[in-house]
Amino acid sequence: KRHLKANLIDAIIDCLRNKITASADYYVVESGLKNFLKLSIFLKDYVQVIEETDAPKGLKEHAEKINKILSLPALKAMIAISPKKLRFWHISRLDSAFRKHLRKELTELLRLVYELDVYETLAYTIEQKSLCLPEYLDTESLNISIEALYHPGIKGAVTNNVEIQEQNNMTFLTGSNMAGKSSFLKATGLCIFLAHIGFPVFAKSMRTTIFNGMITTINLPDNLNDGLSHYYTEVKRVKETALQLRDGGKVFVIFDELFRGTNVKDAFDASLLIINELAQIKSSVFLISTHIVELAEELKSNRNVAFKYMDTFFENNHPVFTYKLLDGISKERLGMYIVINEGIVEIIQQAAENECT
């Protein structure tokens, strides 16, 4: 709470008080100083290693900032004290100096240490999880290339490649239930988001244009507080997207099962209307999944729409999910198969029989 005084008499008094009645404050100061002295030893070694190796420019600049603080005359002599040889007069002198005269410099030093901790954690995670750092393209034209993209939340996830340019900036994604459409969209969205905050991504390699914004509609709920149905919430999100597109810039947009909150006829008409209009915008990217495969025929006149589907096939009357992204439009229908396979009809029939008896 209070800083210790640097003179010897006060140092003796504080030490004796702590000996007679153990003080939590004194313990915190003493242990904190020991840890700081250990940290300073590590930082000096770190600076030396960075100076002697062909480290990236950013790390060299980071090490130079640390070295500049450690080399301050007022600090240099103090951190030369060994943590194992820290005595009560050292504790009082260091605590007084650090908190009264060197607070600003040590606060900056700790900030640099926190930054270093982030770098080290990222490097460790990249190595352990086989992640990659994205390459950012300084170009106005759209260009996204992701090799071996996968979802980190799926054990043994199947990887897929993603290639998006201006000539195919809209992806129309189809596939049966459980084929992996939503997981693919989530993996792609997560990859784009992480890349734009400077983090490693879950892929073998990635090159991307810089986007000004990102909008997703995945598992969009209704809003009871505002009295909005699921469908109206979808419409509001589409409007939000339109407004952001109108304001300019590159936007990465993901719509998972657009307008699924309404009847099939309105969903078809609304989806066709919105997708056709969005297809006129070439500066942004649109990933749109749907179960309404009939839309595909109506959208073929848009040359920038890439038709993709998640592969599924039947083997011995059972569906096989490859989770691979292929060119084309899905022809598989699993909705009725899943309902029948769950035995729901038989359960309802049994319930009806029980009611009769």
GROMACS .gro file of C-alpha atoms in nm:
model
  357
    1LYS     CA    1   0.000   0.000   0.000
    2ARG     CA    2   0.259   0.259   0.111
    3HIS     CA    3   0.603   0.255  -0.045
    4LEU     CA    4   0.897   0.177   0.180
    5LYS     CA    5   1.147   0.450   0.261
    6ALA     CA    6   1.498   0.436   0.123
    7ASN     CA    7   1.696   0.536   0.435
    8LEU     CA    8   1.861   0.268   0.648
    9ILE     CA    9   1.682   0.350   0.975
   10ASP     CA   10   1.335   0.314   0.824
   11ALA     CA   11   1.450   0.000   0.644
   12ILE     CA   12   1.554  -0.155   0.977
   13ILE     CA   13   1.226  -0.053   1.142
   14ASP     CA   14   1.015  -0.201   0.859
   15CYS     CA   15   1.218  -0.521   0.866
   16LEU     CA   16   1.185  -0.560   1.245
   17ARG     CA   17   0.811  -0.494   1.233
   18ASN     CA   18   0.777  -0.769   0.976
   19LYS     CA   19   0.984  -1.006   1.191
   20ILE     CA   20   0.767  -0.941   1.497
   21THR     CA   21   0.434  -0.942   1.315
   22ALA     CA   22   0.438  -1.078   0.963
   23SER     CA   23   0.305  -0.816   0.722
   24ALA     CA   24   0.125  -0.915   0.404
   25ASP     CA   25   0.227  -0.584   0.247
   26TYR     CA   26   0.595  -0.641   0.322
   27TYR     CA   27   0.572  -0.996   0.184
   28VAL     CA   28   0.414  -0.871  -0.138
   29VAL     CA   29   0.687  -0.608  -0.181
   30GLU     CA   30   0.968  -0.855  -0.108
   31SER     CA   31   0.838  -1.134  -0.333
   32GLY     CA   32   0.750  -0.884  -0.605
   33LEU     CA   33   1.103  -0.743  -0.607
   34LYS     CA   34   1.258  -1.090  -0.619
   35ASN     CA   35   1.041  -1.184  -0.914
   36PHE     CA   36   1.120  -0.858  -1.088
   37LEU     CA   37   1.494  -0.914  -1.048
   38LYS     CA   38   1.453  -1.265  -1.192
   39LEU     CA   39   1.253  -1.116  -1.479
   40SER     CA   40   1.525  -0.859  -1.547
   41ILE     CA   41   1.781  -1.140  -1.580
   42PHE     CA   42   1.559  -1.314  -1.834
   43LEU     CA   43   1.504  -0.990  -2.025
   44LYS     CA   44   1.877  -0.918  -2.048
   45ASP     CA   45   1.932  -1.267  -2.190
   46TYR     CA   46   1.640  -1.215  -2.429
   47VAL     CA   47   1.786  -0.886  -2.555
   48GLN     CA   48   2.125  -1.048  -2.610
   49VAL     CA   49   1.977  -1.341  -2.804
   50ILE     CA   50   1.773  -1.110  -3.028
   51GLU     CA   51   2.076  -0.889  -3.095
   52GLU     CA   52   2.293  -1.187  -3.191
   53THR     CA   53   2.042  -1.360  -3.418
   54ASP     CA   54   1.872  -1.276  -3.744
   55ALA     CA   55   1.543  -1.200  -3.570
   56PRO     CA   56   1.252  -1.026  -3.745
   57LYS     CA   57   1.258  -0.648  -3.749
   58GLY     CA   58   0.961  -0.623  -3.513
   59LEU     CA   59   1.131  -0.837  -3.247
   60LYS     CA   60   1.454  -0.640  -3.278
   61GLU     CA   61   1.266  -0.315  -3.224
   62HIS     CA   62   1.086  -0.471  -2.928
   63ALA     CA   63   1.416  -0.585  -2.774
   64GLU     CA   64   1.569  -0.240  -2.827
   65LYS     CA   65   1.287  -0.079  -2.629
   66ILE     CA   66   1.342  -0.322  -2.342
   67ASN     CA   67   1.718  -0.271  -2.347
   68LYS     CA   68   1.674   0.106  -2.343
   69ILE     CA   69   1.480   0.085  -2.017
   70LEU     CA   70   1.710  -0.171  -1.858
   71SER     CA   71   2.010   0.048  -1.944
   72LEU     CA   72   1.880   0.353  -1.759
   73PRO     CA   73   2.152   0.453  -1.506
   74ALA     CA   74   1.898   0.473  -1.223
   75LEU     CA   75   1.778   0.120  -1.295
   76LYS     CA   76   2.090  -0.057  -1.418
   77ALA     CA   77   2.268  -0.070  -1.081
   78MET     CA   78   1.955  -0.178  -0.897
   79ILE     CA   79   1.872  -0.476  -1.118
   80ALA     CA   80   2.232  -0.596  -1.085
   81ILE     CA   81   2.139  -0.722  -0.737
   82SER     CA   82   2.097  -1.099  -0.725
   83PRO     CA   83   1.748  -1.213  -0.617
   84LYS     CA   84   1.914  -1.462  -0.380
   85LYS     CA   85   2.114  -1.186  -0.211
   86LEU     CA   86   1.827  -0.944  -0.164
   87ARG     CA   87   1.853  -0.790   0.185
   88PHE     CA   88   1.616  -0.570   0.384
   89TRP     CA   89   1.797  -0.249   0.292
   90HIS     CA   90   1.776  -0.349  -0.076
   91ILE     CA   91   1.402  -0.405  -0.038
   92SER     CA   92   1.340  -0.058   0.104
   93ARG     CA   93   1.566   0.116  -0.147
   94LEU     CA   94   1.430  -0.065  -0.452
   95ASP     CA   95   1.066  -0.030  -0.349
   96SER     CA   96   1.108   0.341  -0.292
   97ALA     CA   97   1.290   0.396  -0.620
   98PHE     CA   98   1.058   0.182  -0.830
   99ARG     CA   99   0.735   0.330  -0.701
  100LYS     CA  100   0.844   0.692  -0.657
  101HIS     CA  101   1.094   0.761  -0.933
  102LEU     CA  102   1.075   0.481  -1.194
  103ARG     CA  103   0.704   0.406  -1.203
  104LYS     CA  104   0.656   0.528  -1.560
  105GLU     CA  105   0.957   0.337  -1.696
  106LEU     CA  106   0.866   0.013  -1.518
  107THR     CA  107   0.505   0.037  -1.631
  108GLU     CA  108   0.627   0.060  -1.989
  109LEU     CA  109   0.867  -0.229  -1.929
  110LEU     CA  110   0.583  -0.447  -1.802
  111ARG     CA  111   0.376  -0.354  -2.106
  112LEU     CA  112   0.659  -0.476  -2.327
  113VAL     CA  113   0.678  -0.797  -2.124
  114TYR     CA  114   0.304  -0.855  -2.171
  115GLU     CA  115   0.352  -0.800  -2.542
  116LEU     CA  116   0.638  -1.050  -2.546
  117ASP     CA  117   0.418  -1.300  -2.364
  118VAL     CA  118   0.159  -1.268  -2.640
  119TYR     CA  119   0.425  -1.326  -2.907
  120GLU     CA  120   0.558  -1.632  -2.726
  121THR     CA  121   0.210  -1.777  -2.673
  122LEU     CA  122   0.122  -1.727  -3.038
  123ALA     CA  123   0.448  -1.887  -3.152
  124TYR     CA  124   0.391  -2.185  -2.921
  125THR     CA  125   0.031  -2.226  -3.038
  126ILE     CA  126   0.130  -2.206  -3.404
  127GLU     CA  127   0.389  -2.479  -3.354
  128GLN     CA  128   0.176  -2.707  -3.136
  129LYS     CA  129  -0.146  -2.674  -3.338
  130SER     CA  130   0.016  -2.652  -3.684
  131LEU     CA  131  -0.142  -2.314  -3.754
  132CYS     CA  132  -0.020  -2.055  -4.001
  133LEU     CA  133   0.017  -1.680  -4.013
  134PRO     CA  134  -0.176  -1.527  -4.303
  135GLU     CA  135  -0.015  -1.331  -4.581
  136TYR     CA  136  -0.185  -0.996  -4.643
  137LEU     CA  137  -0.219  -0.875  -5.000
  138ASP     CA  138  -0.180  -0.504  -5.067
  139THR     CA  139  -0.422  -0.494  -5.356
  140GLU     CA  140  -0.763  -0.348  -5.432
  141SER     CA  141  -0.882  -0.658  -5.614
  142LEU     CA  142  -1.038  -0.946  -5.421
  143ASN     CA  143  -0.811  -1.240  -5.357
  144ILE     CA  144  -0.853  -1.507  -5.092
  145SER     CA  145  -0.660  -1.832  -5.099
  146ILE     CA  146  -0.684  -2.072  -4.804
  147GLU     CA  147  -0.521  -2.413  -4.815
  148ALA     CA  148  -0.638  -2.695  -4.587
  149LEU     CA  149  -0.891  -2.490  -4.392
  150TYR     CA  150  -1.052  -2.667  -4.096
  151HIS     CA  151  -1.274  -2.601  -3.796
  152PRO     CA  152  -1.076  -2.613  -3.467
  153GLY     CA  153  -1.377  -2.736  -3.269
  154ILE     CA  154  -1.413  -3.057  -3.470
  155LYS     CA  155  -1.184  -3.345  -3.378
  156GLY     CA  156  -1.018  -3.490  -3.688
  157ALA     CA  157  -1.181  -3.224  -3.906
  158VAL     CA  158  -1.170  -3.269  -4.283
  159THR     CA  159  -0.983  -2.986  -4.456
  160ASN     CA  160  -1.098  -2.786  -4.758
  161ASN     CA  161  -0.941  -2.531  -4.989
  162VAL     CA  162  -1.096  -2.191  -5.055
  163GLU     CA  163  -1.025  -1.977  -5.362
  164ILE     CA  164  -1.215  -1.650  -5.408
  165GLN     CA  165  -1.150  -1.374  -5.660
  166GLU     CA  166  -1.360  -1.099  -5.815
  167GLN     CA  167  -1.487  -1.331  -6.088
  168ASN     CA  168  -1.636  -1.567  -5.825
  169ASN     CA  169  -1.693  -1.338  -5.528
  170MET     CA  170  -2.027  -1.504  -5.447
  171THR     CA  171  -2.046  -1.868  -5.337
  172PHE     CA  172  -2.382  -2.044  -5.351
  173LEU     CA  173  -2.344  -2.340  -5.116
  174THR     CA  174  -2.579  -2.637  -5.109
  175GLY     CA  175  -2.573  -2.974  -4.939
  176SER     CA  176  -2.788  -3.215  -4.746
  177ASN     CA  177  -2.854  -3.200  -4.374
  178MET     CA  178  -2.542  -3.277  -4.168
  179ALA     CA  179  -2.321  -3.246  -4.477
  180GLY     CA  180  -2.108  -2.978  -4.310
  181LYS     CA  181  -2.230  -2.652  -4.466
  182SER     CA  182  -2.256  -2.457  -4.142
  183SER     CA  183  -1.925  -2.593  -4.011
  184PHE     CA  184  -1.753  -2.488  -4.333
  185LEU     CA  185  -1.902  -2.138  -4.312
  186LYS     CA  186  -1.801  -2.107  -3.947
  187ALA     CA  187  -1.447  -2.224  -4.023
  188THR     CA  188  -1.416  -1.973  -4.307
  189GLY     CA  189  -1.559  -1.688  -4.102
  190LEU     CA  190  -1.331  -1.769  -3.809
  191CYS     CA  191  -1.031  -1.779  -4.041
  192ILE     CA  192  -1.112  -1.438  -4.191
  193PHE     CA  193  -1.178  -1.285  -3.849
  194LEU     CA  194  -0.857  -1.416  -3.690
  195ALA     CA  195  -0.654  -1.303  -3.990
  196HIS     CA  196  -0.787  -0.950  -3.952
  197ILE     CA  197  -0.681  -0.920  -3.588
  198GLY     CA  198  -0.332  -1.044  -3.667
  199PHE     CA  199  -0.372  -1.394  -3.525
  200PRO     CA  200  -0.272  -1.729  -3.676
  201VAL     CA  201  -0.542  -1.922  -3.858
  202PHE     CA  202  -0.653  -2.283  -3.871
  203ALA     CA  203  -0.514  -2.369  -4.213
  204LYS     CA  204  -0.194  -2.476  -4.384
  205SER     CA  205  -0.159  -2.142  -4.562
  206MET     CA  206  -0.362  -1.829  -4.627
  207ARG     CA  207  -0.340  -1.524  -4.849
  208THR     CA  208  -0.608  -1.258  -4.823
  209THR     CA  209  -0.719  -0.914  -4.923
  210ILE     CA  210  -0.795  -0.680  -4.633
  211PHE     CA  211  -1.167  -0.630  -4.565
  212ASN     CA  212  -1.335  -0.331  -4.401
  213GLY     CA  213  -1.600  -0.534  -4.224
  214MET     CA  214  -1.761  -0.871  -4.169
  215ILE     CA  215  -2.126  -0.969  -4.124
  216THR     CA  216  -2.256  -1.319  -4.049
  217THR     CA  217  -2.596  -1.477  -3.998
  218ILE     CA  218  -2.528  -1.818  -3.847
  219ASN     CA  219  -2.772  -1.965  -3.594
  220LEU     CA  220  -2.949  -1.631  -3.581
  221PRO     CA  221  -3.209  -1.636  -3.296
  222ASP     CA  222  -3.534  -1.449  -3.259
  223ASN     CA  223  -3.545  -1.148  -3.027
  224LEU     CA  224  -3.814  -1.172  -2.761
  225ASN     CA  225  -3.710  -0.847  -2.593
  226ASP     CA  226  -3.767  -0.646  -2.911
  227GLY     CA  227  -4.061  -0.859  -3.025
  228LEU     CA  228  -3.880  -0.972  -3.341
  229SER     CA  229  -3.951  -1.309  -3.498
  230HIS     CA  230  -3.672  -1.523  -3.639
  231TYR     CA  231  -3.762  -1.416  -3.993
  232TYR     CA  232  -3.779  -1.046  -3.910
  233THR     CA  233  -3.445  -1.071  -3.732
  234GLU     CA  234  -3.303  -1.218  -4.054
  235VAL     CA  235  -3.450  -0.934  -4.258
  236LYS     CA  236  -3.300  -0.677  -4.021
  237ARG     CA  237  -2.957  -0.840  -4.054
  238VAL     CA  238  -2.983  -0.836  -4.433
  239LYS     CA  239  -3.076  -0.468  -4.416
  240GLU     CA  240  -2.776  -0.403  -4.191
  241THR     CA  241  -2.559  -0.574  -4.453
  242ALA     CA  242  -2.708  -0.362  -4.730
  243LEU     CA  243  -2.640  -0.042  -4.538
  244GLN     CA  244  -2.279  -0.137  -4.477
  245LEU     CA  245  -2.234  -0.225  -4.844
  246ARG     CA  246  -2.386   0.109  -4.943
  247ASP     CA  247  -2.133   0.293  -4.727
  248GLY     CA  248  -1.854   0.140  -4.934
  249GLY     CA  249  -1.552  -0.076  -4.869
  250LYS     CA  250  -1.494  -0.448  -4.886
  251VAL     CA  251  -1.723  -0.657  -4.666
  252PHE     CA  252  -1.706  -1.032  -4.601
  253VAL     CA  253  -2.064  -1.160  -4.574
  254ILE     CA  254  -2.187  -1.503  -4.460
  255PHE     CA  255  -2.555  -1.601  -4.481
  256ASP     CA  256  -2.628  -1.950  -4.349
  257GLU     CA  257  -2.964  -2.070  -4.486
  258LEU     CA  258  -3.096  -1.730  -4.585
  259PHE     CA  259  -3.460  -1.661  -4.487
  260ARG     CA  260  -3.520  -2.002  -4.332
  261GLY     CA  261  -3.760  -1.844  -4.082
  262THR     CA  262  -4.048  -1.814  -4.329
  263ASN     CA  263  -4.248  -2.035  -4.565
  264VAL     CA  264  -4.081  -2.200  -4.864
  265LYS     CA  265  -4.243  -1.972  -5.126
  266ASP     CA  266  -4.143  -1.648  -4.953
  267ALA     CA  267  -3.800  -1.788  -4.872
  268PHE     CA  268  -3.746  -1.872  -5.240
  269ASP     CA  269  -3.867  -1.535  -5.368
  270ALA     CA  270  -3.686  -1.329  -5.103
  271SER     CA  271  -3.362  -1.524  -5.144
  272LEU     CA  272  -3.370  -1.492  -5.522
  273LEU     CA  273  -3.436  -1.118  -5.501
  274ILE     CA  274  -3.159  -1.046  -5.249
  275ILE     CA  275  -2.899  -1.279  -5.401
  276ASN     CA  276  -2.951  -1.136  -5.749
  277GLU     CA  277  -2.901  -0.784  -5.613
  278LEU     CA  278  -2.595  -0.879  -5.408
  279ALA     CA  279  -2.443  -1.044  -5.714
  280GLN     CA  280  -2.414  -0.700  -5.872
  281ILE     CA  281  -2.157  -0.600  -5.607
  282LYS     CA  282  -1.809  -0.718  -5.704
  283SER     CA  283  -1.599  -0.555  -5.431
  284SER     CA  284  -1.723  -0.775  -5.144
  285VAL     CA  285  -1.743  -1.148  -5.077
  286PHE     CA  286  -2.066  -1.341  -5.017
  287LEU     CA  287  -2.094  -1.698  -4.888
  288ILE     CA  288  -2.458  -1.807  -4.897
  289SER     CA  289  -2.584  -2.151  -4.802
  290THR     CA  290  -2.934  -2.284  -4.859
  291HIS     CA  291  -3.148  -2.596  -4.880
  292ILE     CA  292  -3.349  -2.439  -5.162
  293VAL     CA  293  -3.146  -2.588  -5.446
  294GLU     CA  294  -3.408  -2.475  -5.697
  295LEU     CA  295  -3.259  -2.127  -5.666
  296ALA     CA  296  -2.948  -2.242  -5.849
  297GLU     CA  297  -3.115  -2.256  -6.189
  298GLU     CA  298  -3.238  -1.899  -6.149
  299LEU     CA  299  -2.893  -1.774  -6.047
  300LYS     CA  300  -2.688  -1.921  -6.330
  301SER     CA  301  -2.709  -1.600  -6.530
  302ASN     CA  302  -2.484  -1.434  -6.270
  303ARG     CA  303  -2.133  -1.505  -6.395
  304ASN     CA  304  -1.969  -1.426  -6.060
  305VAL     CA  305  -2.164  -1.692  -5.866
  306ALA     CA  306  -1.964  -2.005  -5.786
  307PHE     CA  307  -2.182  -2.308  -5.717
  308LYS     CA  308  -2.039  -2.533  -5.447
  309TYR     CA  309  -2.176  -2.822  -5.244
  310MET     CA  310  -2.075  -3.043  -4.954
  311ASP     CA  311  -2.043  -3.397  -5.081
  312THR     CA  312  -2.274  -3.675  -4.958
  313PHE     CA  313  -2.359  -4.012  -5.108
  314PHE     CA  314  -2.544  -4.330  -5.013
  315GLU     CA  315  -2.368  -4.659  -4.951
  316ASN     CA  316  -2.564  -4.970  -4.848
  317ASN     CA  317  -2.869  -4.748  -4.792
  318HIS     CA  318  -2.679  -4.531  -4.546
  319PRO     CA  319  -2.556  -4.176  -4.607
  320VAL     CA  320  -2.181  -4.115  -4.618
  321PHE     CA  321  -2.057  -3.764  -4.540
  322THR     CA  322  -1.720  -3.674  -4.690
  323TYR     CA  323  -1.732  -3.310  -4.570
  324LYS     CA  324  -1.548  -3.213  -4.889
  325LEU     CA  325  -1.631  -2.897  -5.080
  326LEU     CA  326  -1.696  -2.972  -5.447
  327ASP     CA  327  -1.802  -2.774  -5.753
  328GLY     CA  328  -2.166  -2.800  -5.849
  329ILE     CA  329  -2.508  -2.829  -5.687
  330SER     CA  330  -2.614  -3.093  -5.436
  331LYS     CA  331  -2.867  -3.351  -5.554
  332GLU     CA  332  -2.895  -3.551  -5.233
  333ARG     CA  333  -3.204  -3.526  -5.010
  334LEU     CA  334  -3.169  -3.653  -4.654
  335GLY     CA  335  -3.451  -3.477  -4.474
  336MET     CA  336  -3.704  -3.761  -4.505
  337TYR     CA  337  -3.436  -4.024  -4.451
  338ILE     CA  338  -3.345  -3.870  -4.114
  339VAL     CA  339  -3.710  -3.847  -4.005
  340ILE     CA  340  -3.781  -4.210  -4.101
  341ASN     CA  341  -3.453  -4.336  -3.959
  342GLU     CA  342  -3.535  -4.187  -3.618
  343GLY     CA  343  -3.851  -4.399  -3.602
  344ILE     CA  344  -4.072  -4.100  -3.526
  345VAL     CA  345  -4.369  -4.234  -3.724
  346GLU     CA  346  -4.365  -4.563  -3.532
  347ILE     CA  347  -4.352  -4.377  -3.200
  348ILE     CA  348  -4.653  -4.164  -3.297
  349GLN     CA  349  -4.843  -4.472  -3.412
  350GLN     CA  350  -4.770  -4.643  -3.080
  351ALA     CA  351  -4.895  -4.335  -2.898
  352ALA     CA  352  -5.217  -4.345  -3.101
  353GLU     CA  353  -5.264  -4.716  -3.027
  354ASN     CA  354  -5.208  -4.658  -2.656
  355GLU     CA  355  -5.471  -4.386  -2.660
  356CYS     CA  356  -5.723  -4.620  -2.820
  357THR     CA  357  -5.665  -4.890  -2.561
   0.00000   0.00000   0.00000
